[in-house]
Structures are given as structure tokens and as C-alpha cells.
Amino acid sequence: MIHVYPAHERFESNHGWLQSYFSFSFAEYFDRNNMNFGPLRVFNDDIIAPQRGFGAHPHQEMEIVTVVLKGQLEHRDNLGNHRIISFGEVQRMTAGTGIVHSEMNPSATEEVNLLQLWFLPEARGLTPSYEQVSYDIEKMKNRLLPIVSKTQAGNEVAYIHQDITMYLSDLENNQHVTFQQQEGRRIYLFVIEGELVLNDDTMLQRRDAARITDITTLHITAKTNSRFMLIDLP
């Protein structure tokens, strides 16, 4: 089953310096029927104004993944990490027993647009940790590039404490890729840019998402040059 969630149906939160689109219940948006998809608990599409951001704040018992689409994001935490993340890098933070961090846009002129995802961890009480990994953008072309995974290890793949794998892909017009997974698992697909067709009959446009169950083979075809994220979930 492919269930499409159009971009315009996401909850929009606008605080002036921060414009957010929530795909699941978060902050002031609550829908008891839209709390999660498997272990995927939060999928936020955020735009942060220059030299603004989130001051120091705590998290617990969550795996937090951040992918910057445009601009830069500055991270600081109480573990002593101070890093800048931009496109071509992925950040994974294990909140575990407790972590405090801040997220700021360091630019004086450019907005930052990022995707932040929260996953329920495989176990509670994990030791807090931080990881930032760079990946080769060219390897996204017409293929699925793993950037976060528990099972697919590598220098360009961040480790996560949950049985998921996150992929990015740049699919050229009329090109296609096929994703196969075991029975009983889920797929979450998010169109960052462009237009895609799934299994020859389901159209997705920019910022649309699909929650997919009971399908082991997914054919993805680009109708224009497209960029998307695919997450393999239990």
C-alpha cells in the first residue's frame, strides 16, 4: 500500500525567524492519529533566518538526524562538539540519557533549510553521542546512496541505534531506480525536489511524502530531475 501525504497537508508553523513544516505531531501540532510511522517519530522541514536558531535545549531517548539542504547549520553540545554542517554531510545525535545542544544559522545573509528526523531508539538509556559524516554527492546520481544506517557500515555512513537505513538520490529525468526490502518492513519516501512516479501509477511532487507498507519491490521513476530521501524502516 502506498499512502501519499501531499506537501500542502503538512502542518505549517511560522515564527518569523523560523518557518517549519511538520509531517508528524510536533510542538503545537497534535494529531493522535499521526504520531509516527514505525520508529520514525519526527520529520520536520525547517527554514531558519540568518543568525537565528535554537538556543541550548535538552533531548532524551531519541536518535536525531539532521540533513542540511541549503545553507549551513552550527551545532554545539554539552559533550564538547562544535561543528558546522552543510549539504553533503549528515549529523546523527544520540540523545540517550540526556544531551543539551544548540542549533544556529551562522550566516549573516543566507537562510538555512534543513530536514530534521527523530527516530525512537532500539533501547533506552543509551550513552549520549554525536557523529557527523561527509558523503560524496556525485554518488547520489541515479542510485540510492546510504547515508545513515545500523547495518550498512562505511566511512560515509553515520551509525544509528535503530534498524533503519536512510538513502539520498539524485534521479535524472526519465531515469529510475528499484528498491527491494524484506516483507513486513516499511518505506518512507520524501521528495526534496522534482517529481517521481512510484510503481508506474503513483505520482509524487516536490515535498510530497509516501508511507509505504506491504510492498517489497518499489520502482521509482523521475518525471523531471529529482532529489529524494528514502528510509527503510522496521
PDB file of C-alpha atoms in Angstrom:
ATOM      1  CA  MET A   1       0.000   0.000   0.000  1.00  0.00           C
ATOM      2  CA  ILE A   2       1.264   3.479  -0.935  1.00  0.00           C
ATOM      3  CA  HIS A   3      -0.293   6.264   1.104  1.00  0.00           C
ATOM      4  CA  VAL A   4       0.546   9.718  -0.277  1.00  0.00           C
ATOM      5  CA  TYR A   5       0.822  12.740   2.037  1.00  0.00           C
ATOM      6  CA  PRO A   6       0.774  15.908  -0.125  1.00  0.00           C
ATOM      7  CA  ALA A   7       3.100  18.752   0.823  1.00  0.00           C
ATOM      8  CA  HIS A   8       0.243  21.207   1.356  1.00  0.00           C
ATOM      9  CA  GLU A   9      -1.313  18.970   4.023  1.00  0.00           C
ATOM     10  CA  ARG A  10       1.691  19.272   6.337  1.00  0.00           C
ATOM     11  CA  PHE A  11       1.221  21.410   9.426  1.00  0.00           C
ATOM     12  CA  GLU A  12       2.845  24.823   8.909  1.00  0.00           C
ATOM     13  CA  SER A  13       4.358  26.743  11.817  1.00  0.00           C
ATOM     14  CA  ASN A  14       5.672  30.267  11.180  1.00  0.00           C
ATOM     15  CA  HIS A  15       7.503  32.210  13.888  1.00  0.00           C
ATOM     16  CA  GLY A  16       9.008  34.802  11.566  1.00  0.00           C
ATOM     17  CA  TRP A  17      12.635  33.725  12.024  1.00  0.00           C
ATOM     18  CA  LEU A  18      11.592  30.056  11.756  1.00  0.00           C
ATOM     19  CA  GLN A  19       9.268  28.505   9.220  1.00  0.00           C
ATOM     20  CA  SER A  20       8.572  24.802   9.766  1.00  0.00           C
ATOM     21  CA  TYR A  21       6.530  22.084   8.124  1.00  0.00           C
ATOM     22  CA  PHE A  22       5.703  19.112  10.345  1.00  0.00           C
ATOM     23  CA  SER A  23       4.919  15.706   8.853  1.00  0.00           C
ATOM     24  CA  PHE A  24       4.103  14.225  12.289  1.00  0.00           C
ATOM     25  CA  SER A  25       2.711  15.600  15.544  1.00  0.00           C
ATOM     26  CA  PHE A  26       5.242  18.050  16.963  1.00  0.00           C
ATOM     27  CA  ALA A  27       5.273  21.156  19.178  1.00  0.00           C
ATOM     28  CA  GLU A  28       1.930  22.980  18.774  1.00  0.00           C
ATOM     29  CA  TYR A  29       0.646  20.420  16.257  1.00  0.00           C
ATOM     30  CA  PHE A  30      -1.050  17.378  17.800  1.00  0.00           C
ATOM     31  CA  ASP A  31      -2.876  14.602  15.976  1.00  0.00           C
ATOM     32  CA  ARG A  32      -3.167  11.329  17.866  1.00  0.00           C
ATOM     33  CA  ASN A  33      -3.563   9.557  14.514  1.00  0.00           C
ATOM     34  CA  ASN A  34      -0.303  10.972  13.157  1.00  0.00           C
ATOM     35  CA  MET A  35       2.280  10.297  15.848  1.00  0.00           C
ATOM     36  CA  ASN A  36       4.796   8.155  13.974  1.00  0.00           C
ATOM     37  CA  PHE A  37       5.493   5.717  11.154  1.00  0.00           C
ATOM     38  CA  GLY A  38       7.256   2.754  12.711  1.00  0.00           C
ATOM     39  CA  PRO A  39      10.199   4.216  14.679  1.00  0.00           C
ATOM     40  CA  LEU A  40      10.099   7.456  12.640  1.00  0.00           C
ATOM     41  CA  ARG A  41       8.677   9.949  15.138  1.00  0.00           C
ATOM     42  CA  VAL A  42       9.521  13.399  13.683  1.00  0.00           C
ATOM     43  CA  PHE A  43      10.138  14.664  10.148  1.00  0.00           C
ATOM     44  CA  ASN A  44      10.481  18.455  10.121  1.00  0.00           C
ATOM     45  CA  ASP A  45      11.307  20.677   7.142  1.00  0.00           C
ATOM     46  CA  ASP A  46      12.767  23.870   8.698  1.00  0.00           C
ATOM     47  CA  ILE A  47      13.860  27.228   7.273  1.00  0.00           C
ATOM     48  CA  ILE A  48      15.865  29.375   9.727  1.00  0.00           C
ATOM     49  CA  ALA A  49      16.628  33.057   9.174  1.00  0.00           C
ATOM     50  CA  PRO A  50      20.224  34.358   9.154  1.00  0.00           C
ATOM     51  CA  GLN A  51      21.906  34.484  12.592  1.00  0.00           C
ATOM     52  CA  ARG A  52      18.894  32.922  14.300  1.00  0.00           C
ATOM     53  CA  GLY A  53      18.253  29.455  15.650  1.00  0.00           C
ATOM     54  CA  PHE A  54      17.555  27.309  18.677  1.00  0.00           C
ATOM     55  CA  GLY A  55      19.427  28.105  21.886  1.00  0.00           C
ATOM     56  CA  ALA A  56      20.651  25.385  24.222  1.00  0.00           C
ATOM     57  CA  HIS A  57      17.890  22.867  24.903  1.00  0.00           C
ATOM     58  CA  PRO A  58      17.756  19.247  26.135  1.00  0.00           C
ATOM     59  CA  HIS A  59      16.750  15.961  24.485  1.00  0.00           C
ATOM     60  CA  GLN A  60      16.413  12.422  25.828  1.00  0.00           C
ATOM     61  CA  GLU A  61      15.761   8.921  24.481  1.00  0.00           C
ATOM     62  CA  MET A  62      15.810   9.794  20.786  1.00  0.00           C
ATOM     63  CA  GLU A  63      18.031   9.327  17.709  1.00  0.00           C
ATOM     64  CA  ILE A  64      18.147  12.710  15.928  1.00  0.00           C
ATOM     65  CA  VAL A  65      19.322  13.025  12.318  1.00  0.00           C
ATOM     66  CA  THR A  66      19.855  16.348  10.537  1.00  0.00           C
ATOM     67  CA  VAL A  67      20.391  16.843   6.799  1.00  0.00           C
ATOM     68  CA  VAL A  68      21.022  20.387   5.551  1.00  0.00           C
ATOM     69  CA  LEU A  69      19.594  21.054   2.088  1.00  0.00           C
ATOM     70  CA  LYS A  70      20.750  24.670   1.689  1.00  0.00           C
ATOM     71  CA  GLY A  71      22.994  26.944   3.738  1.00  0.00           C
ATOM     72  CA  GLN A  72      24.794  25.998   6.951  1.00  0.00           C
ATOM     73  CA  LEU A  73      23.882  24.957  10.479  1.00  0.00           C
ATOM     74  CA  GLU A  74      26.124  25.444  13.516  1.00  0.00           C
ATOM     75  CA  HIS A  75      25.920  22.787  16.244  1.00  0.00           C
ATOM     76  CA  ARG A  76      27.195  22.969  19.839  1.00  0.00           C
ATOM     77  CA  ASP A  77      26.531  20.494  22.643  1.00  0.00           C
ATOM     78  CA  ASN A  78      27.483  19.726  26.223  1.00  0.00           C
ATOM     79  CA  LEU A  79      29.715  16.873  25.036  1.00  0.00           C
ATOM     80  CA  GLY A  80      32.121  19.477  23.687  1.00  0.00           C
ATOM     81  CA  ASN A  81      31.201  19.194  19.998  1.00  0.00           C
ATOM     82  CA  HIS A  82      31.210  22.371  17.894  1.00  0.00           C
ATOM     83  CA  ARG A  83      30.621  21.740  14.193  1.00  0.00           C
ATOM     84  CA  ILE A  84      29.197  23.327  11.046  1.00  0.00           C
ATOM     85  CA  ILE A  85      27.056  21.146   8.791  1.00  0.00           C
ATOM     86  CA  SER A  86      26.153  21.825   5.148  1.00  0.00           C
ATOM     87  CA  PHE A  87      24.842  19.820   2.201  1.00  0.00           C
ATOM     88  CA  GLY A  88      26.964  16.721   1.647  1.00  0.00           C
ATOM     89  CA  GLU A  89      27.102  15.968   5.363  1.00  0.00           C
ATOM     90  CA  VAL A  90      24.756  14.243   7.790  1.00  0.00           C
ATOM     91  CA  GLN A  91      24.590  14.639  11.545  1.00  0.00           C
ATOM     92  CA  ARG A  92      23.444  11.925  13.972  1.00  0.00           C
ATOM     93  CA  MET A  93      22.928  12.657  17.637  1.00  0.00           C
ATOM     94  CA  THR A  94      22.048  10.002  20.211  1.00  0.00           C
ATOM     95  CA  ALA A  95      20.212  11.831  22.993  1.00  0.00           C
ATOM     96  CA  GLY A  96      20.052   8.732  25.200  1.00  0.00           C
ATOM     97  CA  THR A  97      20.155   9.556  28.896  1.00  0.00           C
ATOM     98  CA  GLY A  98      20.335  13.267  28.103  1.00  0.00           C
ATOM     99  CA  ILE A  99      22.102  15.795  25.891  1.00  0.00           C
ATOM    100  CA  VAL A 100      21.948  19.588  25.598  1.00  0.00           C
ATOM    101  CA  HIS A 101      22.648  21.263  22.267  1.00  0.00           C
ATOM    102  CA  SER A 102      22.063  24.408  20.231  1.00  0.00           C
ATOM    103  CA  GLU A 103      21.437  24.852  16.506  1.00  0.00           C
ATOM    104  CA  MET A 104      22.117  28.216  14.887  1.00  0.00           C
ATOM    105  CA  ASN A 105      22.338  29.642  11.384  1.00  0.00           C
ATOM    106  CA  PRO A 106      25.826  31.219  11.335  1.00  0.00           C
ATOM    107  CA  SER A 107      25.283  33.148   8.094  1.00  0.00           C
ATOM    108  CA  ALA A 108      24.561  36.872   8.157  1.00  0.00           C
ATOM    109  CA  THR A 109      22.793  36.764   4.797  1.00  0.00           C
ATOM    110  CA  GLU A 110      21.569  33.276   3.849  1.00  0.00           C
ATOM    111  CA  GLU A 111      18.712  31.182   5.217  1.00  0.00           C
ATOM    112  CA  VAL A 112      19.356  27.576   6.128  1.00  0.00           C
ATOM    113  CA  ASN A 113      16.902  24.872   5.058  1.00  0.00           C
ATOM    114  CA  LEU A 114      17.218  21.538   6.826  1.00  0.00           C
ATOM    115  CA  LEU A 115      15.408  18.281   7.401  1.00  0.00           C
ATOM    116  CA  GLN A 116      15.425  17.003  10.962  1.00  0.00           C
ATOM    117  CA  LEU A 117      14.259  13.496  11.753  1.00  0.00           C
ATOM    118  CA  TRP A 118      13.765  11.832  15.114  1.00  0.00           C
ATOM    119  CA  PHE A 119      13.738   8.055  15.480  1.00  0.00           C
ATOM    120  CA  LEU A 120      12.752   6.040  18.526  1.00  0.00           C
ATOM    121  CA  PRO A 121      15.920   4.210  19.649  1.00  0.00           C
ATOM    122  CA  GLU A 122      16.250   0.444  19.812  1.00  0.00           C
ATOM    123  CA  ALA A 123      16.908   0.698  23.565  1.00  0.00           C
ATOM    124  CA  ARG A 124      16.553   3.235  26.340  1.00  0.00           C
ATOM    125  CA  GLY A 125      19.383   4.569  28.464  1.00  0.00           C
ATOM    126  CA  LEU A 126      21.965   4.846  25.666  1.00  0.00           C
ATOM    127  CA  THR A 127      25.096   6.894  26.222  1.00  0.00           C
ATOM    128  CA  PRO A 128      24.733  10.292  24.509  1.00  0.00           C
ATOM    129  CA  SER A 129      26.928  10.704  21.421  1.00  0.00           C
ATOM    130  CA  TYR A 130      27.426  12.797  18.295  1.00  0.00           C
ATOM    131  CA  GLU A 131      28.566  11.891  14.788  1.00  0.00           C
ATOM    132  CA  GLN A 132      28.969  13.960  11.628  1.00  0.00           C
ATOM    133  CA  VAL A 133      29.753  12.221   8.344  1.00  0.00           C
ATOM    134  CA  SER A 134      30.521  13.541   4.860  1.00  0.00           C
ATOM    135  CA  TYR A 135      29.313  11.710   1.762  1.00  0.00           C
ATOM    136  CA  ASP A 136      30.088  12.084  -1.935  1.00  0.00           C
ATOM    137  CA  ILE A 137      27.203  13.954  -3.594  1.00  0.00           C
ATOM    138  CA  GLU A 138      28.197  12.537  -7.000  1.00  0.00           C
ATOM    139  CA  LYS A 139      27.389   9.045  -5.724  1.00  0.00           C
ATOM    140  CA  MET A 140      23.725  10.085  -5.388  1.00  0.00           C
ATOM    141  CA  LYS A 141      23.319  10.305  -9.172  1.00  0.00           C
ATOM    142  CA  ASN A 142      20.786   7.741 -10.413  1.00  0.00           C
ATOM    143  CA  ARG A 143      21.286   5.481  -7.416  1.00  0.00           C
ATOM    144  CA  LEU A 144      20.304   5.189  -3.762  1.00  0.00           C
ATOM    145  CA  LEU A 145      23.165   6.338  -1.555  1.00  0.00           C
ATOM    146  CA  PRO A 146      23.021   5.191   2.096  1.00  0.00           C
ATOM    147  CA  ILE A 147      23.984   7.999   4.497  1.00  0.00           C
ATOM    148  CA  VAL A 148      22.638   6.688   7.838  1.00  0.00           C
ATOM    149  CA  SER A 149      22.321   3.029   8.803  1.00  0.00           C
ATOM    150  CA  LYS A 150      22.654   0.468  11.541  1.00  0.00           C
ATOM    151  CA  THR A 151      23.547  -2.318   9.114  1.00  0.00           C
ATOM    152  CA  GLN A 152      25.462  -0.672   6.229  1.00  0.00           C
ATOM    153  CA  ALA A 153      28.784   0.390   7.694  1.00  0.00           C
ATOM    154  CA  GLY A 154      31.229   2.705   5.944  1.00  0.00           C
ATOM    155  CA  ASN A 155      33.216   5.914   6.231  1.00  0.00           C
ATOM    156  CA  GLU A 156      30.395   7.840   4.517  1.00  0.00           C
ATOM    157  CA  VAL A 157      27.551   6.307   6.552  1.00  0.00           C
ATOM    158  CA  ALA A 158      26.549   7.507  10.015  1.00  0.00           C
ATOM    159  CA  TYR A 159      25.663   4.793  12.540  1.00  0.00           C
ATOM    160  CA  ILE A 160      22.239   4.873  14.206  1.00  0.00           C
ATOM    161  CA  HIS A 161      20.823   2.902  17.130  1.00  0.00           C
ATOM    162  CA  GLN A 162      17.760   1.659  15.253  1.00  0.00           C
ATOM    163  CA  ASP A 163      17.208  -0.823  12.416  1.00  0.00           C
ATOM    164  CA  ILE A 164      16.803   1.792   9.687  1.00  0.00           C
ATOM    165  CA  THR A 165      18.724   2.872   6.609  1.00  0.00           C
ATOM    166  CA  MET A 166      18.352   6.357   5.137  1.00  0.00           C
ATOM    167  CA  TYR A 167      19.179   6.962   1.469  1.00  0.00           C
ATOM    168  CA  LEU A 168      19.509  10.057  -0.719  1.00  0.00           C
ATOM    169  CA  SER A 169      19.229  10.063  -4.503  1.00  0.00           C
ATOM    170  CA  ASP A 170      19.519  12.490  -7.412  1.00  0.00           C
ATOM    171  CA  LEU A 171      17.466  10.890 -10.175  1.00  0.00           C
ATOM    172  CA  GLU A 172      17.719  12.387 -13.639  1.00  0.00           C
ATOM    173  CA  ASN A 173      14.673  12.882 -15.842  1.00  0.00           C
ATOM    174  CA  ASN A 174      13.268   9.536 -17.077  1.00  0.00           C
ATOM    175  CA  GLN A 175      15.786   7.552 -15.062  1.00  0.00           C
ATOM    176  CA  HIS A 176      14.651   5.010 -12.493  1.00  0.00           C
ATOM    177  CA  VAL A 177      15.873   3.023  -9.514  1.00  0.00           C
ATOM    178  CA  THR A 178      14.378  -0.015  -7.807  1.00  0.00           C
ATOM    179  CA  PHE A 179      14.370  -0.600  -4.062  1.00  0.00           C
ATOM    180  CA  GLN A 180      13.728  -4.037  -2.590  1.00  0.00           C
ATOM    181  CA  GLN A 181      13.216  -4.934   1.051  1.00  0.00           C
ATOM    182  CA  GLN A 182      12.052  -7.827   3.188  1.00  0.00           C
ATOM    183  CA  GLU A 183       8.397  -8.477   3.868  1.00  0.00           C
ATOM    184  CA  GLY A 184       6.925  -6.774   6.902  1.00  0.00           C
ATOM    185  CA  ARG A 185       9.068  -3.635   6.652  1.00  0.00           C
ATOM    186  CA  ARG A 186       8.077  -0.053   5.817  1.00  0.00           C
ATOM    187  CA  ILE A 187       9.330   2.609   3.396  1.00  0.00           C
ATOM    188  CA  TYR A 188       9.109   6.354   3.925  1.00  0.00           C
ATOM    189  CA  LEU A 189       9.835   8.409   0.811  1.00  0.00           C
ATOM    190  CA  PHE A 190      10.132  12.214   0.700  1.00  0.00           C
ATOM    191  CA  VAL A 191      10.543  14.264  -2.490  1.00  0.00           C
ATOM    192  CA  ILE A 192      13.013  17.068  -1.850  1.00  0.00           C
ATOM    193  CA  GLU A 193      12.858  18.428  -5.398  1.00  0.00           C
ATOM    194  CA  GLY A 194      11.202  17.316  -8.636  1.00  0.00           C
ATOM    195  CA  GLU A 195       8.506  14.768  -9.483  1.00  0.00           C
ATOM    196  CA  LEU A 196       8.511  10.994  -9.095  1.00  0.00           C
ATOM    197  CA  VAL A 197       6.276   8.099 -10.096  1.00  0.00           C
ATOM    198  CA  LEU A 198       6.146   5.050  -7.822  1.00  0.00           C
ATOM    199  CA  ASN A 199       5.396   1.622  -9.310  1.00  0.00           C
ATOM    200  CA  ASP A 200       4.154   3.254 -12.531  1.00  0.00           C
ATOM    201  CA  ASP A 201       0.951   4.656 -11.033  1.00  0.00           C
ATOM    202  CA  THR A 202       1.529   6.916  -8.009  1.00  0.00           C
ATOM    203  CA  MET A 203       2.717  10.489  -8.629  1.00  0.00           C
ATOM    204  CA  LEU A 204       4.644  12.494  -6.041  1.00  0.00           C
ATOM    205  CA  GLN A 205       5.606  16.151  -6.392  1.00  0.00           C
ATOM    206  CA  ARG A 206       8.003  18.457  -4.569  1.00  0.00           C
ATOM    207  CA  ARG A 207       7.855  17.972  -0.770  1.00  0.00           C
ATOM    208  CA  ASP A 208       5.209  15.223  -1.027  1.00  0.00           C
ATOM    209  CA  ALA A 209       5.770  12.110   1.080  1.00  0.00           C
ATOM    210  CA  ALA A 210       4.682   8.480   0.805  1.00  0.00           C
ATOM    211  CA  ARG A 211       4.279   5.970   3.620  1.00  0.00           C
ATOM    212  CA  ILE A 212       4.571   2.522   2.084  1.00  0.00           C
ATOM    213  CA  THR A 213       3.679  -0.855   3.570  1.00  0.00           C
ATOM    214  CA  ASP A 214       3.161  -4.401   2.254  1.00  0.00           C
ATOM    215  CA  ILE A 215       5.356  -3.751  -0.788  1.00  0.00           C
ATOM    216  CA  THR A 216       8.696  -5.483  -1.212  1.00  0.00           C
ATOM    217  CA  THR A 217       9.663  -4.002  -4.608  1.00  0.00           C
ATOM    218  CA  LEU A 218       9.397  -0.274  -5.251  1.00  0.00           C
ATOM    219  CA  HIS A 219      10.138   1.164  -8.712  1.00  0.00           C
ATOM    220  CA  ILE A 220      10.936   4.885  -8.645  1.00  0.00           C
ATOM    221  CA  THR A 221      10.926   6.900 -11.888  1.00  0.00           C
ATOM    222  CA  ALA A 222      11.796  10.585 -12.252  1.00  0.00           C
ATOM    223  CA  LYS A 223       9.499  12.759 -14.391  1.00  0.00           C
ATOM    224  CA  THR A 224      11.916  15.681 -14.005  1.00  0.00           C
ATOM    225  CA  ASN A 225      15.382  15.906 -12.476  1.00  0.00           C
ATOM    226  CA  SER A 226      14.587  14.966  -8.895  1.00  0.00           C
ATOM    227  CA  ARG A 227      16.139  14.631  -5.450  1.00  0.00           C
ATOM    228  CA  PHE A 228      14.565  12.451  -2.779  1.00  0.00           C
ATOM    229  CA  MET A 229      15.082  10.679   0.522  1.00  0.00           C
ATOM    230  CA  LEU A 230      14.086   7.053   1.116  1.00  0.00           C
ATOM    231  CA  ILE A 231      14.059   5.427   4.545  1.00  0.00           C
ATOM    232  CA  ASP A 232      13.898   1.673   5.081  1.00  0.00           C
ATOM    233  CA  LEU A 233      12.098   1.080   8.408  1.00  0.00           C
ATOM    234  CA  PRO A 234      11.036  -1.895  10.516  1.00  0.00           C
TER     235      PRO A 234
END
